Amino acid sequence: MMIAACLDIGSTWTKGATFEVDEERNSVRILRHSSRPTTVGNLSEAFLGVLDDIATDNPLPMIRRGLMKLQYSSSAKGGLAVAAIGLVPEVTLEVGKIAAQSAGARLTQVFSYHLTQQDIISLEARQPDILLFAGGTDGGNSQYILSNAQRIAESAIECEIVYAGNRSVADDVKAILAHKKLRVVDNLLPSFDEPSPEPAQEAIRTIFLDTIVKGKGLDTIVSATGIAPLPTPFVVLEYARAIHEHVPGWEEFLMFDMGGATTDVYSVHRESPEAGTVLRGIPEPKVKRSVEGDLGMRVSAHAAARVEGAARRAALGRADVNLDTLTDYADKLIAAPDYLPGNTHEQVMDTLLAGICVGHACSRHVGRWARMYTPEGEVKVQTGRDLTKISKVIGSGGWLSRQAGFHPSGWFSDHSIDARGRNVLVPHQFDYYRDEQSMFPLLANLAREYPRAAARAGIGMLVR
Amino acid sequence: MKMTTVVLGVIGNDCHAVGNKIIENSLTQEGLNVVNLGVMVSQDEFIDAAIETGAKAILVSSIYGHGEIDCEGLRGRCIERGLENIILYVGGNLVIGKRDFSEVASLFKKMGYDRVFSPSVELTEVVENLRQDIARLA
């Protein structure tokens, strides 16, 4: 038997639980759990408070003496902001976006081809935590990279820079950016059609540990406990991988984590196209995360209500709500992010916002197919991942965890055809599960030490 | 010496995969770095790949008879997207009906292709031409 304390520092709540893990039987029992409002000025206050609440004894000596394990994650301050530079939007920039999001980052800005003066100005004005700089396959294009490196060198950009582009000019980039905080890693697209996002992801996580952790009290936690945090979305992505590996029947699934500011989508899926389907575009990873910064229930409510298209028309029509009413409600939410619906009408609006977020986030996460006619007959041309046959979908995060009556199916099918007439590969028939006790971020931390036990426990706690 | 990269693919709604594989194998054996995009490749996909890989040439195949429609405009698109000096080759069953090959060749040269190959061409000849054209670029 082992006792493990797991905590997650979110932007509004710091949550924690202690688990008793039976390694032989791979079972997990929750001993205590607690949550406190995140102390934004000094994250260690709420953290150490929650740790005290959940520990059976004085926690810090227990951790130091190895009597209790500790793992924790943080998404405070809105997580890790990454700006990505690629060459062609559909090629190195696309791989860069997936690499950053799967490392747990939030994309703040993206750039392709030559960086313009305007691009540099906007990077200087809204400096990310990390600038992910890619472009060119190994031995491929170098002009764009060298010119972009020069622009960055002459700029006032001070953040960490990760270079993950054409290896042939890595030394030149190193020389040009010698006065910046630069890390050079292997190319994220060493050869065309063979993405390799892992070295860039590893660098992003290391920088998170080395620098982002400093200040705001996270360093206090590290020195008190001797243990470093990881970005919450990264821990959850690895948890999805653990579920895929250790829980029979859960080889493939889709998961949403919807908060006030963003909607995160995770999926585990291996592409196996049927005969008559031609796959186009850069291959995607088996475990993928995407995060939508304009889709959320509170801070991003207004942006979510503003996403135009047939899906929103259908949703408003079904709920019999007009657009002005919805945007007025969204404005109210932005002014008071803690607001909870006061009557049935407002509950309808909350459901409407949630449905819009879940639908759009799903549609952006999945691939497309279009029918093409060839002399050999009809062919399906597919880009991105086909999740139509996914049979299990999980909802987590505050609102989705609580809403027993909500089912995403109808919100997905609003998106089945996109504006260009292509089929959107959203799930068709599936069982919907809720992480009712919001245990996933905590179990994800537990999974770092006990992947099998934590994966099984999490699935066991889901409700239909 | 740095290997020369070329981008290869079958353009349009054409899914003839066998010849494409044969070309890839032959060119690879000749020491070229071949980025093979396979079948049903759009003009922009050829260009995307050529930009990222720094390719010297784009080799377009068309087998199903719609080459005239699919291949038109690729040169202009390359120039628009910054590939002013890329070598463009095209080959295969480029048109339907029994048209004289010299007529077909001049049609595709007018579209901006540097060389046009008939279905019966020896691949060694294509490689020889490529070497000369690339040397001329440098």
XYZ file of C-alpha atoms in Angstrom:
602
model
C 0.000 0.000 0.000
C 1.252 3.428 -0.891
C -0.192 6.846 -0.114
C 0.018 9.515 -2.819
C -1.003 13.157 -2.657
C -1.979 14.718 -5.988
C -2.757 18.373 -6.527
C -3.718 20.549 -9.441
C -3.354 24.327 -9.388
C -5.962 25.786 -11.720
C -6.568 29.435 -12.476
C -9.542 29.580 -10.065
C -9.304 26.483 -7.843
C -6.456 24.521 -6.295
C -7.645 20.952 -5.829
C -6.064 17.961 -4.188
C -6.671 14.417 -3.042
C -4.801 11.676 -1.256
C -5.051 8.191 -2.726
C -4.260 4.804 -1.281
C -2.757 2.705 -4.057
C -2.634 -1.069 -3.960
C 0.028 -1.804 -6.532
C -0.581 -5.541 -6.619
C -4.290 -5.304 -7.280
C -3.937 -2.049 -9.251
C -6.691 -0.471 -7.203
C -7.024 3.064 -5.909
C -9.040 4.403 -2.988
C -9.623 8.104 -2.344
C -8.709 8.941 1.248
C -9.410 12.674 1.438
C -9.981 15.490 -0.975
C -10.172 19.244 -0.697
C -10.123 22.425 -2.721
C -9.375 26.085 -2.038
C -9.520 29.184 -4.229
C -6.169 29.607 -5.988
C -4.091 32.318 -4.331
C -3.012 34.072 -7.499
C -0.396 36.321 -5.853
C 1.379 33.422 -4.178
C 0.316 29.984 -5.428
C 2.021 28.222 -2.516
C -0.556 29.476 0.035
C -3.553 27.607 -1.400
C -1.324 24.693 -2.379
C 0.118 24.148 1.104
C -3.366 24.681 2.573
C -4.874 21.945 0.411
C -1.901 19.690 1.108
C -2.564 20.102 4.860
C -6.276 19.368 4.337
C -5.670 16.076 2.543
C -2.688 14.691 4.463
C -3.237 12.320 7.371
C -0.215 13.727 9.174
C 2.164 16.687 8.807
C 2.628 16.397 4.999
C 6.068 17.902 4.303
C 8.066 15.537 6.563
C 6.019 12.594 5.211
C 6.930 13.562 1.643
C 10.596 14.076 2.465
C 10.798 10.723 4.248
C 9.124 8.975 1.309
C 6.034 7.963 3.333
C 3.806 9.869 0.972
C 4.368 10.461 -2.751
C 3.528 13.846 -4.224
C 2.747 14.802 -7.825
C 1.219 18.074 -8.926
C 0.415 20.123 -11.985
C -0.323 23.754 -12.708
C -2.335 25.623 -15.268
C -2.328 28.857 -13.276
C -1.757 32.144 -15.090
C -3.587 30.651 -18.086
C -0.855 28.048 -18.607
C 2.055 28.226 -20.929
C 1.862 30.721 -23.806
C 3.618 29.650 -26.989
C 3.909 31.508 -30.290
C 4.763 29.272 -33.248
C 6.657 30.125 -36.429
C 6.606 27.679 -39.332
C 7.256 27.922 -43.040
C 4.204 26.591 -44.952
C 0.982 26.841 -42.865
C -0.174 23.274 -43.658
C 3.265 21.754 -43.130
C 5.842 22.868 -40.509
C 3.474 25.360 -38.888
C 0.844 22.620 -38.500
C 3.355 20.241 -36.900
C 4.528 23.103 -34.652
C 0.967 23.798 -33.513
C 0.355 20.144 -32.648
C 3.730 19.933 -30.866
C 3.009 23.001 -28.722
C -0.550 21.999 -27.844
C 0.418 18.433 -27.011
C 3.186 19.716 -24.717
C 0.460 21.487 -22.735
C 0.833 24.959 -24.172
C -1.700 27.500 -25.354
C -0.969 28.985 -28.784
C -1.079 32.745 -28.635
C 0.175 33.656 -32.106
C 1.160 31.781 -35.276
C 3.268 32.918 -38.228
C 4.269 31.413 -41.566
C 6.691 32.258 -44.397
C 8.663 35.490 -43.809
C 8.174 37.304 -40.512
C 7.112 40.838 -41.349
C 7.884 43.992 -39.393
C 4.265 43.884 -38.239
C 4.681 40.302 -37.008
C 7.726 41.313 -34.978
C 5.853 44.269 -33.497
C 3.001 42.038 -32.405
C 5.435 39.505 -30.899
C 7.198 42.290 -29.013
C 3.908 43.668 -27.755
C 2.515 40.305 -26.586
C 5.601 38.332 -25.644
C 4.851 34.620 -25.225
C 6.630 32.431 -22.664
C 8.188 30.474 -25.505
C 8.717 31.122 -29.205
C 8.731 27.858 -31.149
C 10.736 28.503 -34.300
C 10.549 25.909 -37.082
C 10.675 25.656 -40.859
C 12.162 23.478 -43.542
C 12.924 19.765 -43.557
C 16.533 18.730 -42.828
C 18.522 19.810 -45.872
C 15.473 21.690 -47.108
C 14.627 25.363 -47.225
C 17.024 27.671 -45.417
C 16.349 31.135 -46.834
C 13.170 31.715 -44.870
C 14.708 30.460 -41.634
C 17.832 32.592 -41.875
C 15.830 35.669 -42.744
C 13.397 35.033 -39.866
C 16.300 34.408 -37.466
C 17.761 37.758 -38.514
C 14.448 39.509 -37.827
C 14.207 37.902 -34.397
C 17.836 38.824 -33.662
C 17.145 42.489 -34.382
C 13.920 42.499 -32.326
C 13.262 43.155 -28.664
C 11.891 39.624 -28.189
C 13.201 38.394 -24.844
C 11.367 35.124 -24.273
C 12.819 31.630 -24.532
C 13.250 30.502 -28.147
C 13.158 26.857 -29.194
C 14.623 26.247 -32.643
C 13.203 23.056 -34.180
C 13.735 23.706 -37.877
C 16.060 22.645 -40.697
C 19.109 21.063 -39.078
C 21.441 22.183 -41.888
C 21.271 25.796 -40.730
C 21.006 25.143 -36.964
C 24.560 26.416 -36.432
C 23.848 29.579 -38.392
C 20.679 30.147 -36.349
C 22.711 29.600 -33.166
C 25.203 32.242 -34.266
C 22.554 34.742 -35.341
C 20.582 34.338 -32.096
C 23.614 33.989 -29.789
C 22.471 36.948 -27.677
C 18.963 35.484 -27.148
C 17.733 32.725 -24.842
C 17.911 29.976 -27.452
C 17.622 26.186 -27.303
C 18.276 24.125 -30.418
C 16.504 20.773 -30.706
C 15.969 18.252 -33.505
C 13.777 19.309 -36.402
C 10.060 18.699 -35.859
C 9.791 17.691 -39.530
C 13.143 16.082 -40.389
C 11.773 14.638 -43.603
C 8.510 15.355 -45.370
C 5.613 13.190 -44.086
C 7.568 12.127 -40.989
C 6.768 14.573 -38.190
C 8.855 14.270 -35.045
C 7.344 16.676 -32.512
C 8.815 15.008 -29.388
C 12.139 16.900 -29.065
C 10.330 20.255 -29.345
C 7.739 19.116 -26.789
C 10.475 17.998 -24.422
C 12.137 21.418 -24.712
C 8.841 23.193 -23.996
C 8.325 21.104 -20.841
C 11.904 21.700 -19.664
C 11.485 25.431 -20.088
C 8.211 25.229 -18.164
C 10.117 23.632 -15.295
C 13.183 25.868 -15.458
C 11.646 29.267 -15.922
C 7.864 29.458 -15.826
C 7.905 27.879 -12.392
C 9.913 30.799 -11.014
C 7.860 33.461 -9.282
C 4.221 33.408 -8.178
C 5.150 30.991 -5.387
C 5.665 27.846 -7.469
C 9.368 27.967 -6.593
C 8.398 28.040 -2.898
C 6.450 24.811 -3.438
C 9.386 23.222 -5.256
C 11.827 24.039 -2.460
C 9.396 22.952 0.278
C 8.543 19.609 -1.344
C 11.567 18.862 -3.522
C 9.184 18.054 -6.374
C 8.568 20.038 -9.562
C 5.189 20.562 -11.276
C 4.195 19.791 -14.856
C 1.720 21.672 -17.048
C -1.798 20.301 -16.362
C -2.724 19.698 -20.032
C 0.448 17.692 -20.579
C -0.279 15.508 -17.546
C -3.847 14.954 -18.805
C -2.586 14.055 -22.297
C -0.268 11.429 -20.801
C -3.203 10.193 -18.698
C -5.212 9.703 -21.885
C -2.311 7.627 -23.193
C -2.303 5.566 -19.964
C -6.053 4.882 -20.278
C -5.491 3.785 -23.887
C -2.747 1.384 -22.803
C -4.202 -0.041 -19.610
C -7.995 -0.101 -19.771
C -9.571 -2.771 -22.002
C -12.272 -1.303 -24.260
C -10.740 2.185 -24.070
C -8.206 1.843 -26.866
C -9.827 4.800 -28.631
C -11.786 7.698 -27.141
C -12.392 11.429 -27.209
C -12.296 13.704 -24.163
C -13.301 17.312 -23.500
C -12.096 19.537 -20.712
C -14.120 22.713 -20.865
C -13.373 25.655 -18.609
C -14.230 29.342 -18.478
C -11.500 30.439 -20.863
C -10.671 27.472 -23.102
C -11.987 24.165 -24.368
C -9.371 21.410 -24.519
C -9.933 18.346 -26.672
C -7.946 15.121 -26.338
C -8.254 12.058 -28.518
C -6.551 8.701 -28.782
C -6.972 7.256 -32.227
C -4.986 5.337 -34.782
C -5.829 6.085 -38.391
C -6.630 2.989 -40.480
C -8.281 4.158 -43.684
C -10.611 1.801 -45.528
C -10.019 0.776 -49.127
C -11.083 3.596 -51.431
C -9.925 6.301 -49.001
C -6.878 8.392 -49.834
C -5.183 10.145 -46.885
C -3.712 13.566 -47.578
C -1.760 16.006 -45.410
C 0.761 15.588 -42.613
C 0.191 12.439 -40.483
C -1.189 13.146 -36.996
C 0.003 11.686 -33.679
C -1.903 8.855 -31.987
C -2.617 10.957 -28.896
C -3.547 14.506 -29.803
C -4.585 17.592 -27.859
C -6.047 20.733 -29.309
C -7.019 23.787 -27.329
C -9.436 26.494 -28.385
C -8.778 29.866 -26.771
C -11.951 31.424 -28.172
C -14.279 28.760 -26.796
C -15.151 28.796 -23.109
C -18.105 29.122 -20.746
C -17.153 32.417 -19.053
C -14.090 34.525 -19.969
C -14.403 33.389 -23.597
C -18.217 33.293 -23.654
C -18.519 36.322 -25.901
C -16.046 34.982 -28.440
C -17.830 31.603 -28.377
C -21.202 33.250 -29.044
C -19.600 35.122 -31.949
C -18.373 32.074 -33.905
C -20.535 32.317 -37.002
C -21.935 29.565 -39.143
C -24.730 27.105 -39.768
C -24.101 25.322 -36.448
C -24.905 28.425 -34.419
C -28.054 29.106 -36.445
C -29.236 25.555 -35.818
C -28.467 25.779 -32.100
C -30.213 29.138 -31.619
C -33.212 27.857 -33.565
C -33.540 24.725 -31.423
C -33.300 26.681 -28.168
C -35.557 29.450 -29.546
C -33.061 32.110 -28.416
C -32.017 35.042 -30.564
C -28.393 36.009 -31.024
C -28.641 39.335 -29.161
C -30.016 37.612 -26.070
C -27.096 35.170 -26.135
C -24.417 37.837 -26.614
C -25.972 39.989 -23.865
C -25.770 37.000 -21.538
C -22.155 36.417 -22.648
C -21.291 40.049 -21.834
C -22.731 39.574 -18.362
C -20.562 36.474 -17.867
C -17.366 38.223 -18.902
C -18.076 40.973 -16.373
C -18.674 38.336 -13.655
C -16.866 35.056 -14.469
C -18.119 33.471 -11.199
C -21.739 33.948 -12.233
C -24.056 30.936 -12.061
C -27.384 30.886 -13.902
C -30.168 32.375 -11.775
C -33.176 30.910 -13.595
C -34.226 28.307 -16.154
C -33.761 30.713 -19.062
C -30.152 31.335 -18.080
C -29.607 27.599 -17.693
C -30.776 27.220 -21.289
C -28.231 29.873 -22.300
C -25.456 28.068 -20.409
C -26.347 24.830 -22.185
C -26.369 26.700 -25.489
C -22.898 28.132 -24.844
C -21.588 24.731 -23.752
C -23.022 23.057 -26.834
C -21.514 25.688 -29.128
C -18.087 25.288 -27.479
C -18.127 21.489 -27.530
C -19.377 21.369 -31.126
C -16.831 23.818 -32.531
C -13.935 22.418 -30.518
C -14.780 18.912 -31.766
C -15.142 20.062 -35.358
C -11.746 21.801 -35.249
C -10.091 18.761 -33.658
C -11.217 16.182 -36.219
C -10.490 15.743 -39.932
C -12.541 16.135 -43.105
C -13.361 14.022 -46.088
C -14.637 14.903 -49.515
C -15.927 12.668 -52.292
C -13.963 12.801 -55.523
C -14.861 11.126 -58.767
C -12.076 9.493 -60.715
C -12.140 7.310 -63.837
C -11.622 4.386 -61.424
C -14.761 5.296 -59.502
C -15.513 7.241 -56.357
C -12.677 7.978 -53.931
C -12.811 9.564 -50.466
C -10.041 12.059 -49.869
C -9.420 12.460 -46.155
C -7.329 14.951 -44.181
C -6.852 14.780 -40.399
C -8.288 12.167 -38.046
C -11.482 10.190 -38.595
C -13.304 9.942 -35.256
C -16.690 8.957 -36.734
C -16.443 5.443 -35.255
C -15.265 6.513 -31.795
C -17.636 4.868 -29.332
C -16.683 6.641 -26.085
C -16.636 10.336 -25.252
C -15.737 11.833 -21.851
C -16.786 15.226 -20.505
C -14.710 16.811 -17.731
C -14.089 20.276 -16.310
C -16.573 22.199 -14.153
C -19.761 22.485 -16.214
C -19.436 19.256 -18.200
C -18.649 17.300 -15.003
C -21.850 18.488 -13.319
C -24.451 18.508 -16.092
C -26.188 15.154 -15.974
C -28.703 16.121 -18.663
C -26.178 17.203 -21.285
C -25.257 15.007 -24.235
C -22.898 16.298 -26.942
C -24.299 14.186 -29.774
C -26.641 16.797 -31.277
C -23.993 19.505 -30.948
C -21.561 17.368 -32.932
C -24.033 16.619 -35.701
C -24.613 20.369 -36.221
C -21.108 20.268 -37.669
C -21.351 17.205 -39.894
C -20.845 19.227 -43.090
C -18.483 22.211 -43.178
C -18.779 25.488 -45.100
C -16.864 23.971 -48.035
C -19.249 21.026 -48.267
C -16.809 18.503 -46.803
C -17.822 15.847 -44.289
C -16.561 16.614 -40.792
C -15.315 13.447 -39.082
C -17.052 13.929 -35.691
C -18.258 10.878 -33.718
C -21.623 9.479 -34.850
C -22.790 6.991 -32.250
C -21.133 6.911 -28.870
C -21.622 6.542 -25.151
C -21.103 9.734 -23.190
C -19.390 9.606 -19.778
C -18.898 12.312 -17.170
C -16.011 12.798 -14.783
C -18.614 13.671 -12.169
C -16.217 14.198 -9.260
C -13.687 16.155 -11.380
C -11.000 13.662 -10.458
C -9.259 13.457 -13.842
C -6.602 16.165 -13.313
C -5.720 14.585 -9.945
C -5.724 11.013 -11.245
C -3.608 12.239 -14.166
C -0.985 13.260 -11.627
C -1.317 9.898 -9.889
C -0.763 8.219 -13.260
C 2.761 9.596 -13.479
C 3.722 7.088 -10.785
C 0.945 4.469 -11.114
C -0.353 4.611 -14.703
C -2.290 1.340 -14.695
C -4.001 1.821 -11.336
C -4.845 5.484 -11.990
C -6.174 4.759 -15.487
C -8.496 2.010 -14.238
C -9.652 4.079 -11.267
C -10.525 7.048 -13.465
C -12.597 4.989 -15.886
C -14.257 3.257 -12.931
C -15.384 6.605 -11.507
C -17.039 7.836 -14.703
C -20.839 8.039 -14.808
C -23.066 7.566 -17.851
C 27.818 16.569 -51.329
C 24.246 17.564 -50.533
C 21.677 15.291 -52.128
C 19.368 16.832 -54.668
C 15.726 16.790 -53.580
C 12.844 16.410 -56.015
C 9.109 16.292 -55.333
C 7.121 13.575 -57.087
C 3.388 12.885 -57.328
C 0.346 12.072 -59.441
C -1.736 15.214 -59.965
C -5.489 15.741 -59.758
C -8.121 13.067 -59.104
C -5.814 10.423 -60.484
C -5.173 7.378 -58.307
C -2.769 5.370 -60.458
C -0.230 4.310 -57.844
C 1.968 1.727 -59.543
C 3.936 3.872 -61.996
C 4.461 6.416 -59.232
C 6.206 3.781 -57.063
C 8.367 2.669 -59.975
C 9.487 6.240 -60.641
C 10.261 6.742 -56.945
C 12.407 3.595 -56.827
C 14.311 4.418 -59.992
C 15.071 7.991 -59.008
C 16.139 6.935 -55.505
C 18.501 4.374 -57.006
C 19.942 7.137 -59.137
C 20.901 8.961 -55.943
C 18.135 11.535 -55.754
C 16.280 12.390 -52.542
C 12.676 11.775 -53.620
C 9.772 13.288 -51.675
C 6.932 11.164 -53.010
C 3.490 12.642 -52.339
C 1.726 9.647 -53.920
C -1.572 9.922 -55.762
C -4.291 12.597 -55.931
C -1.940 15.483 -55.264
C -3.106 19.076 -55.673
C -0.972 21.840 -57.177
C -0.595 23.481 -53.769
C 0.549 20.252 -52.127
C 3.359 19.964 -54.684
C 4.371 23.551 -53.931
C 4.096 23.168 -50.116
C 6.417 20.176 -50.222
C 8.869 21.871 -52.581
C 9.134 24.950 -50.346
C 9.710 22.996 -47.119
C 12.186 20.519 -48.588
C 14.065 23.022 -50.737
C 13.434 20.832 -53.799
C 15.042 21.721 -57.103
C 12.340 20.146 -59.241
C 8.696 19.078 -59.206
C 7.939 15.954 -61.247
C 4.251 15.719 -62.111
C 2.629 12.530 -63.389
C -0.790 12.272 -64.969
C -2.143 8.984 -66.263
C -5.914 9.319 -66.493
C -6.229 11.738 -69.403
C -7.164 14.929 -67.542
C -3.583 16.233 -67.438
C -4.376 19.226 -69.557
C -6.882 20.538 -67.001
C -4.945 19.536 -63.861
C -1.521 20.813 -64.941
C -2.570 24.208 -66.258
C -1.488 27.068 -64.019
C 1.124 25.246 -61.911
C 3.952 27.450 -63.196
C 2.074 30.627 -62.309
C 1.209 29.266 -58.892
C 4.873 28.409 -58.241
C 5.902 31.953 -59.112
C 3.131 33.410 -56.955
C 4.325 31.353 -54.013
C 7.995 32.235 -54.349
C 9.376 29.298 -56.361
C 10.627 31.333 -59.318
C 13.408 28.951 -60.335
C 11.879 25.528 -59.767
C 12.232 22.970 -62.555
C 8.876 21.529 -63.664
C 8.618 18.179 -65.446
C 5.457 16.447 -66.537
C 4.879 12.999 -67.968
C 2.356 10.212 -68.542
C -0.808 9.835 -70.599
C -1.254 13.556 -70.627
C -4.223 13.897 -72.972
C -7.053 11.736 -74.244
C -7.323 10.590 -77.852
C -4.570 9.939 -80.322
C -2.740 13.233 -80.528
C 0.757 13.524 -81.867
C 3.242 13.616 -78.963
C 5.123 16.636 -80.308
C 1.833 18.529 -80.244
C 1.244 17.447 -76.642
C 4.799 18.402 -75.674
C 4.464 21.886 -77.067
C 1.094 22.325 -75.325
C 2.619 21.556 -71.913
C 5.775 23.565 -72.605
C 3.540 26.536 -73.257
C 2.064 25.971 -69.788
C 5.569 26.448 -68.395
C 6.857 22.881 -67.993
C 10.571 22.603 -68.728
C 10.309 19.071 -70.079
C 7.439 16.839 -71.162
C 7.770 13.041 -71.264
C 5.812 10.402 -73.124
C 4.624 7.236 -71.325
C 7.368 5.187 -72.987
C 10.319 7.312 -71.835
C 13.303 5.589 -70.197
C 13.620 6.838 -66.607
C 17.396 7.034 -66.985
C 16.794 9.661 -69.655
C 14.635 11.671 -67.208
C 17.409 11.535 -64.589
C 20.016 12.578 -67.162
C 17.881 15.567 -68.145
C 17.339 16.469 -64.476
C 21.075 16.478 -63.767
C 21.722 18.796 -66.703
C 18.888 21.152 -65.822
C 19.900 21.350 -62.173
C 23.538 21.991 -63.121
C 22.370 24.836 -65.332
C 20.471 26.343 -62.362
C 23.525 26.467 -60.111
